[in-house]
Short mmCIF file of C-alpha atoms in Angstrom, two decimals:
data_model
loop_
_atom_site.label_atom_id
_atom_site.label_comp_id
_atom_site.label_asym_id
_atom_site.label_seq_id
_atom_site.Cartn_x
_atom_site.Cartn_y
_atom_site.Cartn_z
CA MET A 112 109.80 46.19 -34.43
CA PRO A 113 112.73 48.54 -35.16
CA THR A 114 111.83 49.20 -38.78
CA ARG A 115 108.35 50.47 -37.87
CA ARG A 116 109.80 52.73 -35.23
CA ALA A 117 112.30 54.05 -37.77
CA PHE A 118 109.45 55.13 -39.99
CA GLY A 119 107.58 56.90 -37.23
CA VAL A 120 110.51 58.62 -35.53
CA THR A 121 113.79 58.62 -37.44
CA VAL A 122 112.43 59.63 -40.84
CA LEU A 123 110.32 62.40 -39.34
CA ALA A 124 113.27 63.67 -37.30
CA ALA A 125 115.38 63.88 -40.44
CA ALA A 126 112.66 65.72 -42.34
CA LEU A 127 112.11 68.21 -39.53
CA SER A 128 115.83 68.73 -39.07
CA ALA A 129 116.11 69.50 -42.77
CA ALA A 130 113.17 71.86 -42.47
CA THR A 131 114.93 73.75 -39.71
CA ALA A 132 118.31 73.79 -41.45
CA CYS A 133 117.08 75.21 -44.74
CA GLY A 134 114.55 77.59 -43.24
CA ALA A 135 114.65 80.25 -45.94
CA GLY A 136 110.86 80.18 -46.02
CA GLY A 137 110.52 80.05 -42.24
CA GLY A 138 108.70 82.36 -39.89
CA ALA A 139 105.12 83.45 -39.61
CA SER A 140 103.61 85.49 -42.41
CA ALA A 141 102.73 89.01 -41.31
CA PRO A 142 99.14 89.84 -40.29
CA GLY A 143 97.17 90.86 -43.35
CA SER A 144 99.52 89.11 -45.78
CA ALA A 145 98.54 86.19 -48.00
CA ILE A 146 97.85 82.92 -46.19
CA LYS A 147 99.31 79.79 -47.76
CA LEU A 148 96.94 76.83 -47.39
CA SER A 149 98.06 73.52 -48.89
CA ILE A 150 95.70 70.74 -50.02
CA ASN A 151 95.83 67.60 -52.11
CA PRO A 152 93.17 68.37 -54.77
CA ALA A 153 92.64 64.65 -55.45
CA GLN A 154 91.11 64.23 -51.99
CA LEU A 155 87.40 64.99 -51.58
CA GLN A 156 87.93 65.48 -47.84
CA TYR A 157 88.89 69.04 -48.77
CA LEU A 158 85.78 69.87 -50.77
CA PRO A 159 84.75 72.75 -48.44
CA ILE A 160 88.13 74.40 -49.01
CA MET A 161 87.61 74.06 -52.75
CA VAL A 162 84.12 75.57 -52.49
CA ALA A 163 85.31 78.43 -50.27
CA ALA A 164 88.14 79.22 -52.67
CA ASP A 165 85.97 79.11 -55.80
CA LYS A 166 83.12 81.15 -54.34
CA GLY A 167 85.24 83.82 -52.70
CA TYR A 168 84.30 82.95 -49.12
CA PHE A 169 87.85 83.52 -47.86
CA ARG A 170 87.88 86.94 -49.49
CA ASP A 171 84.46 87.74 -48.01
CA ALA A 172 85.83 86.86 -44.56
CA GLY A 173 88.66 89.35 -45.01
CA VAL A 174 91.63 87.08 -45.72
CA ASP A 175 93.73 86.46 -48.79
CA VAL A 176 94.10 82.67 -48.97
CA ARG A 177 96.43 81.20 -51.59
CA ILE A 178 95.85 77.51 -52.25
CA VAL A 179 99.05 75.49 -52.66
CA THR A 180 98.46 72.01 -54.09
CA TYR A 181 100.48 68.86 -53.44
CA GLN A 182 100.30 65.16 -54.20
CA GLY A 183 100.66 62.26 -51.81
CA SER A 184 100.26 62.07 -48.06
CA ALA A 185 99.16 64.86 -45.74
CA ASN A 186 101.99 63.67 -43.49
CA ASN A 187 104.42 65.20 -45.98
CA GLN A 188 103.11 68.64 -45.07
CA ILE A 189 104.28 68.39 -41.45
CA PRO A 190 107.85 69.60 -42.20
CA LEU A 191 106.48 72.45 -44.34
CA LEU A 192 104.21 73.56 -41.51
CA ALA A 193 107.08 73.27 -39.04
CA ARG A 194 109.26 75.47 -41.23
CA GLY A 195 106.51 77.96 -42.02
CA ASP A 196 106.58 77.32 -45.78
CA VAL A 197 102.81 76.95 -45.51
CA ASP A 198 100.59 78.50 -42.85
CA LEU A 199 97.72 76.01 -42.90
CA SER A 200 97.26 72.47 -44.13
CA PRO A 201 94.97 69.51 -43.53
CA ALA A 202 96.55 67.00 -41.15
CA VAL A 203 95.79 63.47 -40.02
CA SER A 204 96.30 61.88 -36.62
CA GLY A 205 99.20 59.70 -37.69
CA PRO A 206 102.63 59.13 -36.13
CA SER A 207 104.09 62.24 -37.78
CA LEU A 208 101.65 64.54 -36.01
CA PHE A 209 102.53 63.18 -32.58
CA ASN A 210 106.26 62.76 -33.18
CA GLN A 211 106.76 66.33 -34.39
CA PHE A 212 105.91 67.51 -30.89
CA THR A 213 108.71 65.50 -29.28
CA GLN A 214 111.09 66.90 -31.92
CA GLY A 215 110.50 70.40 -30.56
CA PHE A 216 107.85 71.59 -33.01
CA ARG A 217 104.38 72.77 -32.05
CA ILE A 218 102.06 72.39 -35.01
CA LYS A 219 98.50 73.06 -33.83
CA LEU A 220 95.16 71.53 -34.76
CA LEU A 221 92.50 74.19 -35.27
CA ALA A 222 89.43 72.13 -36.13
CA ASN A 223 88.15 68.73 -37.17
CA LEU A 224 87.29 68.55 -40.88
CA THR A 225 85.83 65.11 -41.61
CA SER A 226 84.38 62.30 -39.48
CA PRO A 227 82.25 59.20 -40.08
CA HIS A 228 78.52 59.93 -39.91
CA ALA A 229 75.43 57.83 -40.58
CA GLY A 230 73.87 58.57 -43.95
CA TYR A 231 77.12 59.86 -45.46
CA ARG A 232 79.94 58.23 -47.38
CA ASP A 233 83.22 57.36 -45.68
CA GLY A 234 86.36 59.19 -46.72
CA ALA A 235 88.33 55.95 -47.15
CA VAL A 236 87.26 52.40 -47.97
CA ILE A 237 88.88 48.97 -48.05
CA VAL A 238 88.53 47.74 -51.63
CA VAL A 239 88.63 44.05 -52.61
CA ARG A 240 89.71 42.92 -56.06
CA LYS A 241 86.49 42.15 -57.92
CA ASP A 242 87.26 38.56 -58.92
CA LEU A 243 88.07 37.68 -55.30
CA TRP A 244 84.89 39.33 -54.07
CA ASP A 245 82.74 37.62 -56.69
CA SER A 246 84.23 34.23 -55.82
CA GLY A 247 83.53 34.72 -52.11
CA ALA A 248 87.21 34.39 -51.22
CA ILE A 249 87.06 37.53 -49.07
CA LYS A 250 83.99 38.27 -46.98
CA SER A 251 85.46 38.86 -43.50
CA PRO A 252 88.67 40.48 -42.17
CA LYS A 253 89.75 36.97 -41.12
CA ASP A 254 89.88 36.09 -44.82
CA LEU A 255 92.75 38.57 -45.26
CA VAL A 256 95.29 36.16 -43.78
CA GLY A 257 97.77 35.27 -46.51
CA LYS A 258 96.39 37.87 -48.93
CA LYS A 259 98.37 40.65 -50.60
CA ILE A 260 97.24 43.97 -49.14
CA ASP A 261 98.44 47.51 -49.70
CA ALA A 262 97.47 50.42 -47.44
CA SER A 263 99.21 53.24 -49.30
CA ALA A 264 101.17 55.64 -47.03
CA GLU A 265 102.01 54.19 -43.64
CA GLY A 266 100.36 56.05 -40.77
CA ASN A 267 97.65 57.65 -42.90
CA PRO A 268 93.89 57.18 -42.28
CA PRO A 269 93.53 54.35 -44.85
CA ASP A 270 96.37 52.50 -43.13
CA PHE A 271 94.76 53.04 -39.72
CA LEU A 272 91.41 51.80 -41.07
CA LEU A 273 92.94 48.60 -42.40
CA ARG A 274 94.92 47.91 -39.24
CA GLN A 275 91.80 48.40 -37.13
CA ALA A 276 89.84 46.01 -39.37
CA LEU A 277 92.57 43.40 -38.94
CA LEU A 278 92.69 44.01 -35.19
CA SER A 279 88.92 43.49 -34.91
CA ALA A 280 89.39 40.00 -36.34
CA GLY A 281 92.50 39.19 -34.31
CA VAL A 282 94.69 39.23 -37.42
CA ASN A 283 98.30 40.45 -37.23
CA PRO A 284 99.28 42.78 -40.10
CA ASP A 285 102.24 40.51 -40.87
CA GLN A 286 99.85 37.58 -41.35
CA ALA A 287 97.95 39.64 -43.88
CA GLY A 288 101.01 40.58 -45.93
CA LEU A 289 100.48 44.30 -45.35
CA THR A 290 102.58 46.62 -47.54
CA HIS A 291 102.68 50.36 -48.23
CA LYS A 292 103.74 50.63 -51.86
CA ALA A 293 101.13 52.87 -53.49
CA ARG A 294 102.27 56.47 -53.84
CA THR A 295 99.27 57.90 -55.69
CA PRO A 296 95.56 56.97 -55.85
CA SER A 297 96.03 55.67 -59.38
CA ASP A 298 98.69 53.26 -58.09
CA SER A 299 96.11 51.58 -55.85
CA VAL A 300 93.67 51.17 -58.74
CA GLU A 301 96.36 49.71 -60.98
CA PHE A 302 97.52 47.29 -58.27
CA LEU A 303 94.06 45.72 -58.38
CA ARG A 304 93.82 45.82 -62.15
CA GLN A 305 97.20 44.12 -62.61
CA HIS A 306 96.58 41.64 -59.76
CA VAL A 307 99.60 43.02 -57.89
CA GLU A 308 97.41 43.24 -54.76
CA ASP A 309 94.31 41.43 -53.58
CA VAL A 310 93.07 44.27 -51.39
CA THR A 311 93.87 47.97 -51.20
CA VAL A 312 92.61 50.86 -49.10
CA MET A 313 91.67 54.02 -50.96
CA SER A 314 90.36 57.47 -50.23
CA GLU A 315 87.39 58.70 -52.21
CA PRO A 316 86.84 59.19 -55.08
CA SER A 317 89.53 56.64 -55.98
CA ALA A 318 87.60 53.78 -54.37
CA SER A 319 84.57 54.61 -56.47
CA GLN A 320 86.78 54.92 -59.53
CA ALA A 321 88.10 51.37 -58.96
CA GLU A 322 84.54 50.08 -58.61
CA ALA A 323 83.32 51.98 -61.69
CA GLN A 324 86.14 50.47 -63.73
CA GLY A 325 85.19 46.97 -62.60
CA VAL A 326 88.49 46.20 -60.88
CA GLY A 327 87.40 46.38 -57.23
CA VAL A 328 84.43 46.34 -54.84
CA ARG A 329 84.11 48.83 -51.99
CA TRP A 330 83.91 46.90 -48.75
CA LEU A 331 84.56 48.30 -45.25
CA GLY A 332 84.76 51.97 -44.31
CA TYR A 333 85.13 53.97 -41.11
CA GLN A 334 81.51 53.59 -40.04
CA ALA A 335 81.76 49.79 -40.07
CA VAL A 336 85.13 49.59 -38.32
CA ILE A 337 85.96 52.77 -36.34
CA PRO A 338 82.84 54.97 -36.14
CA TRP A 339 84.44 57.07 -33.39
CA TYR A 340 87.37 58.14 -35.58
CA GLN A 341 88.06 61.70 -36.71
CA GLU A 342 89.73 61.48 -40.10
CA THR A 343 91.18 64.91 -40.92
CA PHE A 344 91.94 68.21 -39.21
CA LEU A 345 92.98 71.70 -40.20
CA ALA A 346 96.46 72.35 -38.82
CA ALA A 347 98.48 75.55 -38.47
CA SER A 348 102.15 76.28 -38.05
CA GLU A 349 103.05 77.28 -34.52
CA GLN A 350 103.84 80.82 -35.67
CA PHE A 351 100.58 81.28 -37.53
CA ALA A 352 98.46 79.88 -34.68
CA SER A 353 100.11 82.18 -32.14
CA SER A 354 100.55 85.41 -34.10
CA ARG A 355 97.57 85.35 -36.48
CA SER A 356 94.75 83.86 -34.46
CA ALA A 357 92.31 86.48 -35.77
CA ASP A 358 93.11 85.49 -39.35
CA ALA A 359 92.81 81.81 -38.42
CA GLN A 360 89.30 82.51 -37.16
CA LYS A 361 88.43 84.24 -40.43
CA VAL A 362 89.66 81.23 -42.40
CA LEU A 363 87.51 78.96 -40.26
CA THR A 364 84.51 81.25 -40.68
CA ALA A 365 84.82 80.98 -44.46
CA TYR A 366 85.40 77.25 -44.28
CA GLN A 367 82.35 76.69 -42.09
CA ARG A 368 80.25 78.78 -44.47
CA ALA A 369 81.16 76.31 -47.21
CA VAL A 370 80.49 73.36 -44.91
CA LYS A 371 77.03 74.68 -44.07
CA GLU A 372 76.27 74.97 -47.77
CA ILE A 373 77.51 71.44 -48.50
CA ASP A 374 75.79 69.81 -45.53
CA ALA A 375 72.51 71.45 -46.55
CA SER A 376 72.45 68.95 -49.43
CA GLY A 377 71.96 66.15 -46.90
CA GLY A 378 74.94 64.22 -48.17
CA LYS A 379 73.75 64.32 -51.79
CA TRP A 380 75.59 65.62 -54.81
CA THR A 381 74.24 68.80 -56.40
CA PRO A 382 75.19 69.92 -59.92
CA GLU A 383 77.22 72.79 -58.46
CA LEU A 384 79.13 70.57 -56.03
CA LEU A 385 79.80 68.01 -58.76
CA ALA A 386 81.24 70.71 -60.99
CA THR A 387 83.52 72.00 -58.24
CA ALA A 388 84.72 68.52 -57.24
CA ALA A 389 85.34 67.49 -60.86
CA LYS A 390 87.33 70.65 -61.49
CA TRP A 391 89.69 70.11 -58.55
CA THR A 392 90.01 66.32 -58.49
CA LYS A 393 90.15 65.91 -62.29
CA GLN A 394 87.64 63.08 -61.97
CA LYS A 395 84.64 62.63 -64.22
CA GLU A 396 81.32 63.64 -62.70
CA ALA A 397 80.03 60.12 -63.36
CA THR A 398 82.81 58.69 -61.16
CA LEU A 399 81.98 61.14 -58.38
CA LYS A 400 78.28 60.29 -58.61
CA ALA A 401 79.20 56.62 -58.27
CA MET A 402 80.27 57.33 -54.69
CA GLY A 403 76.59 57.45 -53.85
CA GLY A 404 76.87 60.70 -51.94
CA LEU A 405 79.18 62.95 -49.94
CA MET A 406 81.23 62.45 -46.80
CA TYR A 407 80.34 64.32 -43.63
CA PHE A 408 82.03 67.63 -42.89
CA SER A 409 82.02 68.78 -39.27
CA PRO A 410 79.91 71.96 -39.07
CA ASP A 411 81.60 73.40 -35.98
CA GLY A 412 85.05 71.81 -36.07
CA THR A 413 84.68 69.99 -32.75
CA ILE A 414 87.82 67.99 -31.94
CA ASP A 415 87.25 64.87 -29.85
CA GLN A 416 90.22 64.91 -27.50
CA GLY A 417 89.62 61.36 -26.29
CA ALA A 418 89.41 59.97 -29.82
CA LEU A 419 92.64 61.77 -30.74
CA ASP A 420 94.46 60.21 -27.79
CA ARG A 421 92.97 56.81 -28.63
CA VAL A 422 94.65 56.99 -32.04
CA GLN A 423 97.92 58.12 -30.46
CA GLN A 424 97.93 55.20 -28.03
CA PHE A 425 97.47 52.79 -30.94
CA TRP A 426 100.55 54.16 -32.68
CA VAL A 427 102.48 53.99 -29.41
CA ARG A 428 101.68 50.27 -29.21
CA GLU A 429 102.78 49.91 -32.81
CA GLN A 430 106.10 51.53 -31.80
CA GLN A 431 105.67 54.32 -34.33
CA VAL A 432 105.24 57.02 -31.70
CA ALA A 433 108.23 57.24 -29.37
CA SER A 434 106.70 59.24 -26.53
CA PRO A 435 102.99 60.06 -26.16
CA VAL A 436 102.17 63.74 -25.75
CA PRO A 437 99.25 65.36 -23.93
CA VAL A 438 96.79 65.88 -26.78
CA THR A 439 95.80 69.24 -25.32
CA GLU A 440 99.25 70.43 -26.42
CA LEU A 441 98.24 69.80 -30.05
CA LEU A 442 95.17 72.00 -29.86
CA SER A 443 94.85 75.71 -30.50
CA GLY A 444 92.38 78.40 -29.59
CA PRO A 445 90.58 79.85 -32.64
CA VAL A 446 87.89 77.17 -32.37
CA GLN A 447 87.15 76.26 -28.77
CA GLN A 448 85.08 73.21 -29.71
CA VAL A 449 86.91 70.38 -27.95
CA LYS A 450 85.30 67.32 -26.38
CA ALA A 451 87.22 66.01 -23.39
CA GLY A 452 86.12 62.40 -23.72
CA GLY A 453 86.49 59.94 -26.56
CA SER A 454 83.64 57.90 -27.97
#
């Protein structure tokens, strides 16, 4: 499958080469200077960062964190981290994370951010077009054969979720007509509305938005398909992880303070959390409430080393990771909460 490998390896290599060549913004920021942390504000997976920023928890911990916002995939932040244009950014365990290591870069994972957990909402959900759901045309992953399906950015958690759902039913992605056309959450909603796609995979709150608008029905999430999966991580540039470990710990202290506050709600929305989420995501509070609750944020940042390698081995089989790397090489020291075995 040369085209898939080209996505996972060649495109990343070009992006990282460009990052190195134009490295005007490169190098670690000096201790005590502002820390650049990038997030996609449309993604609720980063709610604790939003809370910590709004409530001054980073300042209280003794660090000056500047939030830099972006749109699209977290994979697009890998070259920026490699160059040092940003110090910290959420990352996902997709091909880009593993391939950057073989390209000579050493981006580090500091902590797990979100994972599936009973009693909480999943961060991404497979959404079926409402008319197809109502007619009973799609009730099992086997029913996806011959359907038009879009999984947004290739290699991202929604894409991994969909591929795992297909795999569980013995369905090849090519049989299911899998594409990766959506570039923004609103694209996925419109694909269902305009009948461009039969099924899409969306992060929250976009999945709930599609359901609230009557164009889709939330179907399968991480808990139903891959309950062992760790969805997002906080990653640092190699320079920041090595030269500013004390500041990294302060950032994590502030982040975990926000997580403790959020998790105290038991997975339920509070008026204060709704206001914060609505402000950052630009979604209506009613749409956020329609999610039915919050996703689970890891209170101690434990990274499951075995689960991380399990994801890597999948992408190796898909020929999107050229050479597997020891996952211990992706980990850094500020949070020493690492499980050796996968679930």
